[in-house]
Amino acid sequence: MTDLMDAVRAMSSLPTRNYTTRLHNKARMNPRAEELRDYISEYPKWPPDDPDPNSFYMDGVNIPELLERFSDSTLVGALDNVDDYRDKYDFASSVNPANAKQNFLKAITRLTSYCYGEHINRTLRERRMPDLRELSRKSGFPDYMKETLLSDRFIRANILTDLLRGDHVFGLVMLYILDYMRHGPHDMPAHDNDYWNRPSQDVVGSWSWIIWESTAANSESRTDDLVQFCGKLSTLSMLPVKLNETPRPQPLFTSISTLYDQITNETWLKNIKKPASMTTPYVQEIQRSIDRLEVYQNIVNQWESDGNIMRNTWQGTAFPSWQNAMGQALAHQYTVPADNNTVIFTGRPVHQWLTNGWAGEQYFNDPNWWRMFMSFPPDNQEYVDNGSCFRPGTQITLNNGTTAIENVKEWDRVLTLAEPEQYGIVSDETVTHNIEVPLIGFSKTAYAFKSCETIVLTSLGTDSETPFATPAHVFYTTTGLRAVDPDAAMRENPWAKIGHLSVGHVLYRLREGTGRAYDTQEIRSISKTSATLRTVHGIHLRE
């Protein structure tokens, strides 16, 4: 027992940043994160000597379901925080962020307890001592430990000393170890009425009574210090939640009031075997202390439990990586060529994750967790006609020069008509597609072409011009609007009359050297590439 106490005294505080890294990698590798895994950065493994840091084991317990709920709740939170313009198909409408938050708090609370168990066992193994499982199997050791913690000598030499120093860590860890030996890591911390059956509850109650009786009676300040101290001691072993509430890290004042509701009632006070003449003043002073602390509970609650620290560390250091991954996955485009168009699945990894989550909750209706996936996700298919776009490098005329089409940005002024000179303002809509489509080109340079939404101008090409526009793009000719694929062009622009563009038609083109007047040029030949998956660009103007 002395060796165990020495080890706990020497133990460092829980390295929450390291354990956040550990939880991040494990949550990233669980099957529910598979669709978005490529977008979630892998952190350096911790601890460095762990042979399998991505396994689903924590403190020797296989916890895949807990990690799944943890990653799902984190991803739902990430999706809910994404800007609307990124969530093009409103995937967020199919999830319940409030329920996800409840699941996240429950999961991070349970995981913090596993982290504490690992931290203690790691400390013991470094000192070549039996770990907590081995100690719990030693005949009579759990009972012996409880007797030791209840002894007057232990309380005065350790707990009272820590109270005077304002150091609660030793007592908190000893109470955790005591419950761990009885219930194991998978059933920690206790919540609902289960806590009142834990050995740690008897011990902290006795500590409170003995210290009050010996040093704090008739002193408001010492009683207030004692009440807050015992509240802190209970935060790792107890979650003061009511039936059907979600276990989660609680403010310190909630832990204090819940703890003392139990250890000052008549049933529990019988354990200390003292007459009412002695216990009544104790109960009265404790209640007055709680009343005083309630007035200043905003100050009391500035103290954070390890569960709250772990939660805040996750939100500050790991969650941004998941948020960034969600944004990238929403922008992902998967392209399937069709006969006259291309089907683009935007945000496909997110759609698949949502689909699997919804189906899983439909099939496995676990009453211990809140439902996060409320409906099948919205359709994310977009049918894009193979037209109205240009290959990268196509030169666009602006009011202050020319630039490649992929460099055109919002608020740029694009030349839409040379005679008389007119400009349009580029909208905030990004027009970039990955589609399988041929490109066309002509035998002369600098044509004016019209998309029915916008007229844009190019000066790309030579007599042996590289194909630069998709077949459905609309060109401005002496006989009206025309396109190599007029059917596709009119599907995109149903209000326009668009004819077939062929050899012999006369295109308007910008006059070389001025860029502000038109010449005409007869089409002598039309070249066309084979259909290839490529990135093409377009421009939309503000109305």
Coordinates of C-alpha atoms in Angstrom, one line a residue:
M1 CA 0.0 0.0 0.0
T2 CA 2.9 2.4 0.8
D3 CA 4.4 1.8 -2.7
L4 CA 1.0 2.6 -4.3
M5 CA 0.7 5.8 -2.3
D6 CA 4.3 6.8 -3.2
A7 CA 3.5 6.2 -6.9
V8 CA 0.4 8.3 -6.8
R9 CA 2.2 11.1 -5.1
A10 CA 4.9 11.0 -7.8
M11 CA 2.4 10.7 -10.7
S12 CA 2.2 13.7 -13.0
S13 CA -1.1 15.3 -13.8
L14 CA -3.1 13.8 -16.7
P15 CA -1.3 14.9 -19.9
T16 CA -4.5 15.9 -21.7
R17 CA -2.8 17.1 -24.8
N18 CA -1.1 13.8 -25.3
Y19 CA -4.3 11.8 -24.7
T20 CA -6.2 14.1 -27.1
T21 CA -3.7 13.0 -29.7
R22 CA -4.3 9.4 -28.8
L23 CA -8.0 9.7 -28.9
H24 CA -7.8 11.6 -32.2
N25 CA -5.9 8.8 -33.9
K26 CA -8.1 6.0 -32.5
A27 CA -11.3 7.9 -33.5
R28 CA -9.9 8.5 -37.0
M29 CA -9.2 4.8 -37.5
N30 CA -12.6 3.5 -36.4
P31 CA -14.9 2.2 -39.2
R32 CA -17.4 5.1 -38.9
A33 CA -14.7 7.6 -39.9
E34 CA -13.6 5.5 -42.9
E35 CA -15.3 7.7 -45.6
L36 CA -13.6 10.9 -44.3
R37 CA -10.3 9.3 -43.0
D38 CA -8.2 10.6 -45.9
Y39 CA -9.1 14.1 -45.0
I40 CA -8.4 13.8 -41.3
S41 CA -4.8 14.4 -40.5
E42 CA -3.0 11.7 -38.6
Y43 CA -1.2 12.9 -35.5
P44 CA 2.1 11.6 -34.2
K45 CA 1.5 8.4 -32.2
W46 CA 1.4 8.6 -28.4
P47 CA 2.7 7.0 -26.3
P48 CA 5.7 6.5 -28.5
D49 CA 6.2 2.9 -27.3
D50 CA 2.6 1.8 -28.1
P51 CA 2.9 -1.1 -30.7
D52 CA -0.6 -0.5 -32.0
P53 CA -1.7 3.1 -31.3
N54 CA -4.6 2.9 -33.8
S55 CA -6.3 -0.1 -32.2
F56 CA -9.7 0.2 -30.5
Y57 CA -8.3 -0.6 -27.0
M58 CA -8.1 1.8 -24.2
D59 CA -6.7 0.7 -20.8
G60 CA -7.0 -2.9 -22.0
V61 CA -10.7 -2.7 -23.0
N62 CA -11.9 -3.0 -26.5
I63 CA -14.2 0.1 -27.1
P64 CA -15.1 0.3 -30.8
E65 CA -18.7 1.4 -30.2
L66 CA -17.6 4.2 -27.9
L67 CA -15.1 5.4 -30.4
E68 CA -17.7 5.3 -33.2
R69 CA -20.1 7.5 -31.2
F70 CA -17.2 9.8 -30.4
S71 CA -16.2 10.2 -34.0
D72 CA -19.8 10.5 -35.3
S73 CA -20.7 13.2 -32.7
T74 CA -17.5 15.1 -33.6
L75 CA -18.3 14.9 -37.3
V76 CA -21.9 16.0 -36.8
G77 CA -20.6 19.0 -34.9
A78 CA -18.1 19.7 -37.7
L79 CA -20.9 19.5 -40.3
D80 CA -23.1 21.8 -38.2
N81 CA -20.3 24.4 -38.1
V82 CA -19.6 24.4 -41.8
D83 CA -20.6 27.6 -43.7
D84 CA -23.8 27.2 -45.7
Y85 CA -22.0 27.9 -49.0
R86 CA -19.8 24.9 -48.4
D87 CA -22.7 22.6 -47.5
K88 CA -24.2 23.0 -51.0
Y89 CA -26.8 20.3 -50.6
D90 CA -27.8 21.1 -47.0
F91 CA -26.4 17.8 -45.6
A92 CA -26.7 19.4 -42.2
S93 CA -30.5 19.2 -42.4
S94 CA -30.3 15.4 -42.0
V95 CA -28.5 15.4 -38.6
N96 CA -29.4 16.5 -35.0
P97 CA -26.5 18.7 -33.6
A98 CA -28.1 18.9 -30.1
N99 CA -28.2 15.1 -29.8
A100 CA -24.7 14.9 -31.2
K101 CA -23.5 17.2 -28.4
Q102 CA -25.1 15.0 -25.8
N103 CA -23.4 12.0 -27.3
F104 CA -20.1 13.8 -27.5
L105 CA -20.2 14.8 -23.8
K106 CA -21.1 11.3 -22.8
A107 CA -18.3 9.8 -24.9
I108 CA -15.6 12.3 -23.8
T109 CA -16.5 11.6 -20.2
R110 CA -16.1 7.9 -20.5
L111 CA -12.9 8.3 -22.6
T112 CA -11.4 10.6 -20.0
S113 CA -11.8 7.9 -17.4
Y114 CA -10.1 5.3 -19.7
C115 CA -7.3 7.9 -20.2
Y116 CA -6.9 8.2 -16.4
G117 CA -6.8 4.4 -16.0
E118 CA -4.1 4.2 -18.6
H119 CA -2.1 7.0 -17.1
I120 CA -2.2 5.4 -13.6
N121 CA -1.2 2.0 -14.9
R122 CA 1.5 3.5 -17.1
T123 CA 3.0 5.1 -14.0
L124 CA 2.8 1.9 -12.0
R125 CA 4.5 -0.1 -14.8
E126 CA 7.3 2.4 -15.1
R127 CA 8.0 1.8 -11.4
R128 CA 7.9 -1.9 -12.0
M129 CA 4.8 -2.3 -9.8
P130 CA 1.6 -4.4 -10.4
D131 CA -1.0 -2.5 -12.4
L132 CA -4.5 -1.9 -11.1
R133 CA -5.9 -5.1 -12.6
E134 CA -3.3 -7.1 -10.8
L135 CA -3.8 -5.3 -7.6
S136 CA -7.6 -5.9 -7.7
R137 CA -7.0 -9.6 -8.1
K138 CA -4.8 -9.8 -5.0
S139 CA -6.8 -11.4 -2.3
G140 CA -8.1 -8.9 0.2
F141 CA -6.3 -5.9 -1.3
P142 CA -9.4 -3.8 -2.3
D143 CA -10.8 -4.2 1.2
Y144 CA -7.5 -3.5 2.8
M145 CA -7.1 -0.3 0.7
K146 CA -10.6 0.9 1.8
E147 CA -9.8 0.3 5.4
T148 CA -6.5 2.3 5.0
L149 CA -8.3 5.2 3.4
L150 CA -10.8 5.3 6.2
S151 CA -8.2 5.2 8.9
D152 CA -7.8 8.3 11.0
R153 CA -4.0 8.2 10.6
F154 CA -4.2 8.2 6.8
I155 CA -6.7 11.0 6.8
R156 CA -4.7 13.3 9.0
A157 CA -1.4 12.5 7.4
N158 CA -2.5 12.8 3.8
I159 CA -6.0 14.2 3.1
L160 CA -5.9 16.9 5.8
T161 CA -2.4 17.9 4.7
D162 CA -3.5 18.1 1.0
L163 CA -6.5 20.2 2.0
L164 CA -4.3 22.7 3.8
R165 CA -2.0 22.8 0.7
G166 CA -4.9 23.1 -1.7
D167 CA -3.9 20.0 -3.5
H168 CA -6.7 17.5 -4.3
V169 CA -4.9 15.3 -6.9
F170 CA -3.7 12.6 -4.5
G171 CA -7.1 12.0 -2.9
L172 CA -8.9 12.2 -6.2
V173 CA -6.7 9.5 -7.7
M174 CA -6.9 7.2 -4.6
L175 CA -10.7 7.4 -4.8
Y176 CA -10.6 6.5 -8.5
I177 CA -8.3 3.5 -7.8
L178 CA -10.6 2.3 -5.1
D179 CA -13.6 2.3 -7.4
Y180 CA -11.6 0.9 -10.3
M181 CA -10.6 -2.2 -8.3
R182 CA -14.3 -2.9 -7.6
H183 CA -15.8 -2.1 -10.9
G184 CA -13.0 -2.1 -13.5
P185 CA -12.3 0.6 -16.2
H186 CA -15.4 -0.1 -18.2
D187 CA -17.8 1.1 -15.5
M188 CA -16.2 4.4 -14.6
P189 CA -17.2 7.0 -13.6
A190 CA -20.5 6.1 -11.8
H191 CA -23.6 8.1 -12.4
D192 CA -27.3 8.2 -11.5
N193 CA -27.9 6.3 -8.2
D194 CA -25.0 3.9 -8.9
Y195 CA -22.5 6.2 -7.2
W196 CA -24.0 5.7 -3.8
N197 CA -23.0 2.1 -4.0
R198 CA -19.4 2.9 -4.7
P199 CA -16.7 2.5 -2.0
S200 CA -15.4 6.0 -2.8
Q201 CA -18.6 7.6 -1.7
D202 CA -18.3 6.1 1.8
V203 CA -14.6 7.2 2.0
V204 CA -15.1 10.8 0.9
G205 CA -18.0 11.1 3.3
S206 CA -15.9 10.0 6.1
W207 CA -13.1 12.3 5.1
S208 CA -15.5 15.2 5.2
W209 CA -16.9 14.4 8.6
I210 CA -13.5 13.7 10.3
I211 CA -11.8 16.8 8.9
W212 CA -14.8 19.0 9.8
E213 CA -15.0 17.6 13.3
S214 CA -11.2 18.0 13.9
T215 CA -10.4 21.3 12.2
A216 CA -13.3 23.1 10.5
A217 CA -16.2 23.1 13.1
N218 CA -17.4 26.6 13.9
S219 CA -15.3 28.1 11.1
E220 CA -17.1 29.3 8.0
S221 CA -14.0 29.7 5.9
R222 CA -12.5 26.3 6.8
T223 CA -15.9 24.6 6.2
D224 CA -16.2 26.3 2.8
D225 CA -12.6 25.1 1.9
L226 CA -13.5 21.6 3.0
V227 CA -16.8 21.5 1.0
Q228 CA -15.0 22.6 -2.2
F229 CA -12.1 20.2 -1.6
C230 CA -14.4 17.2 -1.2
G231 CA -16.4 18.2 -4.3
K232 CA -13.2 18.3 -6.3
L233 CA -12.2 14.8 -4.9
S234 CA -15.4 13.3 -6.2
T235 CA -15.3 14.6 -9.8
L236 CA -13.4 11.7 -11.3
S237 CA -15.5 9.0 -9.6
M238 CA -18.9 10.5 -9.7
L239 CA -21.1 12.1 -12.4
P240 CA -24.1 13.9 -10.7
V241 CA -26.8 13.5 -13.3
K242 CA -30.4 12.6 -12.9
L243 CA -32.1 9.6 -14.4
N244 CA -32.2 9.8 -18.2
E245 CA -29.8 12.7 -18.3
T246 CA -26.6 12.4 -20.3
P247 CA -23.5 11.6 -18.2
R248 CA -21.1 14.6 -18.8
P249 CA -18.6 16.8 -17.1
Q250 CA -20.4 18.9 -14.5
P251 CA -19.6 22.3 -12.9
L252 CA -17.9 22.0 -9.5
F253 CA -20.9 23.4 -7.6
T254 CA -23.2 20.7 -9.1
S255 CA -20.7 18.1 -7.9
I256 CA -20.6 19.7 -4.4
S257 CA -24.4 19.9 -3.9
T258 CA -25.0 16.4 -5.2
L259 CA -22.3 14.9 -3.1
Y260 CA -23.5 16.5 0.1
D261 CA -27.1 15.7 -0.6
Q262 CA -26.1 12.1 0.0
I263 CA -23.4 12.2 2.7
T264 CA -25.5 14.4 5.0
N265 CA -28.7 12.5 4.9
E266 CA -29.8 10.4 7.9
T267 CA -29.2 7.0 6.2
W268 CA -25.5 7.8 5.5
L269 CA -24.8 9.5 8.8
K270 CA -25.6 6.3 10.6
N271 CA -22.3 4.9 9.2
I272 CA -20.2 7.2 11.4
K273 CA -22.1 6.1 14.5
K274 CA -22.2 9.4 16.2
P275 CA -25.2 10.9 18.2
A276 CA -27.4 13.5 16.6
S277 CA -26.1 16.1 19.0
M278 CA -22.8 15.8 17.1
T279 CA -24.0 15.3 13.5
T280 CA -26.7 17.9 13.5
P281 CA -24.3 20.9 13.8
Y282 CA -22.2 19.3 11.0
V283 CA -25.2 19.0 8.7
Q284 CA -26.3 22.6 9.5
E285 CA -22.8 24.1 8.9
I286 CA -22.4 22.1 5.6
Q287 CA -25.8 23.4 4.4
R288 CA -24.9 27.0 5.3
S289 CA -21.6 26.6 3.4
I290 CA -23.4 25.3 0.3
D291 CA -25.8 28.2 0.5
R292 CA -22.8 30.6 0.6
L293 CA -21.1 28.9 -2.3
E294 CA -24.2 29.0 -4.4
V295 CA -24.2 32.8 -4.3
Y296 CA -20.7 32.7 -5.7
Q297 CA -21.0 29.6 -7.9
N298 CA -19.8 31.4 -11.0
I299 CA -16.5 31.8 -9.2
V300 CA -16.6 28.3 -7.8
N301 CA -17.2 26.8 -11.2
Q302 CA -14.1 28.4 -12.7
W303 CA -12.3 25.4 -11.4
E304 CA -12.3 22.7 -14.0
S305 CA -12.4 18.9 -13.6
D306 CA -10.2 16.7 -15.7
G307 CA -13.3 15.8 -17.8
N308 CA -13.9 19.5 -18.6
I309 CA -10.2 20.0 -19.4
M310 CA -10.1 17.0 -21.7
R311 CA -13.2 18.3 -23.5
N312 CA -11.8 21.8 -23.9
T313 CA -8.4 20.4 -25.1
W314 CA -10.2 18.3 -27.7
Q315 CA -12.2 21.2 -28.9
G316 CA -9.2 23.5 -29.1
T317 CA -6.6 21.1 -30.6
A318 CA -8.2 18.2 -32.4
F319 CA -11.7 19.4 -33.5
P320 CA -10.2 22.0 -36.0
S321 CA -8.7 19.1 -37.9
W322 CA -12.1 17.3 -38.1
Q323 CA -13.7 20.6 -39.1
N324 CA -11.2 21.1 -41.9
A325 CA -11.7 17.5 -43.0
M326 CA -15.4 18.1 -43.3
G327 CA -14.9 21.1 -45.4
Q328 CA -12.6 19.2 -47.8
A329 CA -14.9 16.2 -48.0
L330 CA -17.9 18.5 -48.8
A331 CA -15.9 19.9 -51.7
H332 CA -14.9 16.5 -53.1
Q333 CA -16.3 15.8 -56.5
Y334 CA -16.8 12.3 -58.0
T335 CA -17.6 12.3 -61.7
V336 CA -19.5 9.8 -63.8
P337 CA -19.8 10.4 -67.5
A338 CA -23.2 9.9 -69.2
D339 CA -24.4 10.1 -72.8
N340 CA -25.1 13.9 -73.1
N341 CA -23.9 15.1 -69.7
T342 CA -21.8 14.4 -66.7
V343 CA -23.1 13.4 -63.3
I344 CA -21.1 15.1 -60.5
F345 CA -21.5 13.8 -56.9
T346 CA -20.4 16.7 -54.7
G347 CA -19.5 15.8 -51.1
R348 CA -19.7 12.1 -51.8
P349 CA -17.7 11.0 -48.7
V350 CA -20.0 13.0 -46.5
H351 CA -23.1 11.6 -48.2
Q352 CA -21.9 8.1 -47.8
W353 CA -21.0 8.7 -44.1
L354 CA -24.5 10.2 -43.5
T355 CA -26.2 7.3 -45.3
N356 CA -24.3 4.7 -43.3
G357 CA -25.0 6.5 -40.0
W358 CA -28.7 6.8 -40.8
A359 CA -29.0 3.1 -41.7
G360 CA -27.0 2.1 -38.7
E361 CA -29.2 4.0 -36.3
Q362 CA -32.3 2.6 -38.0
Y363 CA -31.1 -1.0 -37.6
F364 CA -29.4 -0.7 -34.2
N365 CA -31.7 1.4 -32.1
D366 CA -29.5 1.8 -29.0
P367 CA -31.5 3.5 -26.2
N368 CA -28.2 4.4 -24.4
W369 CA -27.4 7.0 -27.0
W370 CA -29.2 9.9 -28.6
R371 CA -30.1 9.6 -32.3
M372 CA -27.9 11.9 -34.5
F373 CA -28.9 10.9 -38.0
M374 CA -32.5 11.9 -38.5
S375 CA -33.1 11.2 -42.2
F376 CA -31.5 10.0 -45.4
P377 CA -29.2 12.7 -46.6
P378 CA -30.3 15.0 -49.5
D379 CA -29.5 14.1 -53.1
N380 CA -26.0 15.3 -54.0
Q381 CA -26.2 14.5 -57.8
E382 CA -25.7 17.3 -60.2
Y383 CA -26.2 16.7 -64.0
V384 CA -23.8 19.0 -65.8
D385 CA -24.1 19.3 -69.6
N386 CA -20.8 19.0 -71.2
G387 CA -20.5 22.6 -72.2
S388 CA -20.1 26.3 -71.3
C389 CA -16.7 25.9 -70.0
F390 CA -13.0 26.4 -71.0
R391 CA -9.8 24.7 -70.3
P392 CA -7.3 26.4 -67.9
G393 CA -5.3 29.1 -69.5
T394 CA -8.0 30.5 -71.6
Q395 CA -7.5 34.3 -71.6
I396 CA -10.4 36.5 -70.3
T397 CA -10.5 40.2 -71.1
L398 CA -11.0 42.4 -68.0
N399 CA -11.3 46.2 -67.6
N400 CA -7.6 46.3 -66.7
G401 CA -6.0 43.6 -69.0
T402 CA -6.3 39.9 -69.5
T403 CA -6.0 36.9 -67.2
A404 CA -6.4 33.1 -67.4
I405 CA -10.0 32.0 -66.7
E406 CA -9.0 30.1 -63.6
N407 CA -7.6 33.3 -62.0
V408 CA -10.8 35.3 -62.5
K409 CA -12.3 36.1 -59.1
E410 CA -15.3 37.7 -57.5
W411 CA -15.8 41.4 -58.3
D412 CA -13.6 41.3 -61.4
R413 CA -15.1 43.3 -64.3
V414 CA -15.3 41.1 -67.4
L415 CA -15.7 42.6 -70.9
T416 CA -19.2 41.4 -72.1
L417 CA -19.5 43.6 -75.2
A418 CA -16.9 45.5 -77.2
E419 CA -19.2 47.8 -79.3
P420 CA -20.4 49.6 -77.2
E421 CA -18.0 48.7 -74.4
Q422 CA -19.8 47.0 -71.5
Y423 CA -18.6 45.0 -68.5
G424 CA -20.1 42.5 -66.1
I425 CA -19.2 41.9 -62.5
V426 CA -18.1 38.3 -61.6
S427 CA -20.3 36.7 -58.9
D428 CA -19.2 34.7 -55.9
E429 CA -20.1 31.4 -57.5
T430 CA -17.1 29.2 -58.4
V431 CA -17.7 27.5 -61.7
T432 CA -15.2 24.6 -61.8
H433 CA -16.1 21.1 -63.0
N434 CA -14.2 17.9 -63.3
I435 CA -15.9 16.3 -66.3
E436 CA -15.2 13.8 -69.1
V437 CA -15.7 15.9 -72.2
P438 CA -14.0 16.7 -75.5
L439 CA -12.8 20.2 -76.3
I440 CA -13.1 22.1 -79.6
G441 CA -11.0 24.8 -81.3
F442 CA -10.8 26.8 -84.5
S443 CA -8.2 27.8 -87.1
K444 CA -8.1 31.5 -86.0
T445 CA -7.6 33.4 -82.8
A446 CA -9.5 35.7 -80.4
Y447 CA -13.2 34.9 -80.7
A448 CA -16.2 36.3 -78.9
F449 CA -18.4 33.7 -77.4
K450 CA -21.6 33.9 -75.4
S451 CA -22.9 31.6 -72.7
C452 CA -26.4 33.2 -72.7
E453 CA -25.7 34.1 -69.1
T454 CA -22.5 36.0 -69.9
I455 CA -20.5 37.0 -73.0
V456 CA -16.8 36.3 -72.5
L457 CA -13.9 36.9 -74.8
T458 CA -10.7 35.0 -75.4
S459 CA -7.5 35.6 -77.3
L460 CA -6.1 32.1 -77.0
G461 CA -4.8 30.2 -80.0
T462 CA -2.9 30.2 -83.3
D463 CA -3.7 29.0 -86.8
S464 CA -3.1 25.4 -85.4
E465 CA -5.1 26.3 -82.3
T466 CA -5.3 24.0 -79.3
P467 CA -8.9 23.1 -78.5
F468 CA -10.1 25.2 -75.6
A469 CA -13.9 25.2 -75.2
T470 CA -16.5 22.5 -74.5
P471 CA -18.8 21.6 -77.4
A472 CA -21.9 23.1 -75.8
H473 CA -20.4 26.5 -75.3
V474 CA -22.3 29.2 -77.2
F475 CA -20.5 31.5 -79.7
Y476 CA -21.5 34.9 -81.0
T477 CA -21.8 34.8 -84.8
T478 CA -23.1 37.0 -87.6
T479 CA -26.2 34.8 -87.7
G480 CA -26.9 34.6 -84.0
L481 CA -25.9 32.3 -81.2
R482 CA -24.5 29.0 -82.2
A483 CA -22.8 26.0 -80.6
V484 CA -21.1 22.8 -81.8
D485 CA -23.6 20.9 -79.6
P486 CA -26.7 23.1 -79.6
D487 CA -28.9 20.6 -77.9
A488 CA -26.7 20.5 -74.8
A489 CA -26.3 24.3 -75.0
M490 CA -30.1 24.8 -75.0
R491 CA -30.6 22.4 -72.1
E492 CA -28.3 24.7 -70.1
N493 CA -29.9 27.8 -71.5
P494 CA -33.6 26.8 -72.3
W495 CA -34.6 30.5 -72.9
A496 CA -32.2 31.0 -75.8
K497 CA -32.4 30.1 -79.4
I498 CA -29.1 28.4 -80.3
G499 CA -28.2 27.1 -83.8
H500 CA -25.6 24.6 -84.9
L501 CA -22.1 25.9 -85.3
S502 CA -20.1 24.5 -88.3
V503 CA -17.5 25.3 -90.9
G504 CA -18.5 28.4 -92.9
H505 CA -20.2 30.3 -90.1
V506 CA -18.7 33.7 -89.3
L507 CA -17.6 34.4 -85.8
Y508 CA -17.2 37.8 -84.2
R509 CA -13.7 38.2 -82.7
L510 CA -11.9 40.9 -80.8
R511 CA -9.8 43.1 -83.0
E512 CA -6.1 42.3 -82.5
G513 CA -4.2 45.0 -80.7
T514 CA -7.2 46.9 -79.4
G515 CA -9.4 44.3 -77.7
R516 CA -12.3 46.8 -77.7
A517 CA -13.8 46.3 -81.3
Y518 CA -14.9 43.4 -83.4
D519 CA -13.6 41.8 -86.6
T520 CA -15.2 38.9 -88.3
Q521 CA -13.6 35.5 -89.1
E522 CA -15.0 32.7 -91.1
I523 CA -14.5 29.2 -89.5
R524 CA -12.3 27.2 -91.8
S525 CA -12.0 24.1 -89.6
I526 CA -13.1 22.8 -86.2
S527 CA -10.7 20.6 -84.3
K528 CA -11.9 18.3 -81.5
T529 CA -10.1 16.3 -78.9
S530 CA -11.1 12.9 -77.5
A531 CA -13.3 12.8 -74.4
T532 CA -11.0 13.0 -71.3
L533 CA -11.6 13.6 -67.6
R534 CA -10.4 17.2 -67.2
T535 CA -10.9 20.3 -65.1
V536 CA -12.8 23.1 -66.9
H537 CA -13.8 26.6 -65.8
G538 CA -16.6 29.0 -66.4
I539 CA -17.8 32.4 -65.3
H540 CA -21.1 33.6 -63.7
L541 CA -21.9 37.2 -63.4
R542 CA -23.9 39.1 -60.9
E543 CA -27.4 39.8 -62.0

